XYZ file of C-alpha atoms in Angstrom:
88
model
C 1.432 82.498 44.032
C -0.350 85.187 43.667
C -1.919 87.451 46.748
C -5.187 87.973 47.678
C -6.600 91.629 48.478
C -5.604 90.600 52.106
C -1.931 89.511 51.263
C -2.524 86.015 51.631
C -0.660 83.418 48.937
C -3.364 82.475 46.585
C -2.773 78.977 44.496
C -3.478 80.032 40.885
C -6.289 77.923 38.886
C -6.513 78.501 35.365
C -8.417 77.100 32.432
C -6.649 75.122 29.513
C -7.601 76.904 26.337
C -5.435 75.352 23.725
C -3.533 72.087 23.393
C -1.043 71.012 20.563
C -0.479 67.620 21.167
C 2.186 67.117 18.194
C 4.330 70.048 20.023
C 3.503 69.226 23.636
C 2.515 72.492 24.805
C -0.540 74.112 25.951
C -2.282 77.391 26.669
C -4.007 78.675 29.891
C -6.040 81.533 30.282
C -4.107 83.240 33.149
C -1.009 85.144 32.647
C 1.313 88.005 34.290
C -1.614 90.100 35.026
C -2.725 86.979 36.850
C 0.293 86.290 38.892
C 1.525 83.594 36.431
C 5.542 83.799 36.295
C 7.679 81.687 33.973
C 9.050 78.436 35.210
C 5.812 78.221 37.168
C 4.422 74.407 37.249
C 0.624 73.121 37.053
C -0.760 70.079 37.614
C -3.435 69.341 35.128
C -6.520 67.904 35.644
C -10.154 66.640 35.098
C -12.540 65.963 37.794
C -10.296 64.252 40.421
C -7.859 62.884 38.006
C -4.163 64.756 37.462
C -3.737 64.466 33.731
C 0.034 65.725 33.711
C 2.277 68.585 34.720
C 3.256 71.679 32.633
C 5.845 74.475 33.054
C 5.217 77.943 32.099
C 7.425 78.967 29.349
C 6.300 82.195 27.985
C 3.365 84.759 28.902
C 1.038 87.331 28.072
C -0.951 89.726 30.196
C -3.999 86.918 30.138
C -2.321 84.102 28.685
C 0.500 81.504 29.874
C 2.067 79.134 27.280
C 3.286 76.106 28.984
C 5.338 72.884 27.882
C 4.170 69.565 28.736
C 6.527 67.955 31.070
C 4.377 64.459 31.452
C 5.527 61.893 28.990
C 2.432 61.008 26.890
C 0.072 63.525 28.731
C -0.862 65.737 25.590
C -2.946 63.202 24.357
C -5.206 63.106 27.424
C -5.424 66.866 27.974
C -8.114 69.044 26.483
C -9.249 72.170 26.220
C -11.554 73.011 29.382
C -9.369 71.017 31.839
C -8.115 72.596 34.815
C -4.375 73.818 35.587
C -3.611 74.275 39.415
C -0.451 75.673 40.455
C 1.973 73.388 42.216
C 3.641 74.465 45.550
C 4.703 77.813 46.410
């Protein structure tokens, strides 16, 4: 979790900007400069539906590569879906 300007924890919300269903990974538009850390987990959602979970495995300043940890989720997740940090 990152902290807002008042020092309060803020849940990280990112957009899916790339999906590779053959290799089971996705890319998010938030990275280390946004508070994302390796090992962080995310729920991937569209509207009110959770499509799967992902864990961060590699970071850049403004991008995060995540492995999908939900079987079969890679075929459901699309560019533009929302990834919301799970827990602290």
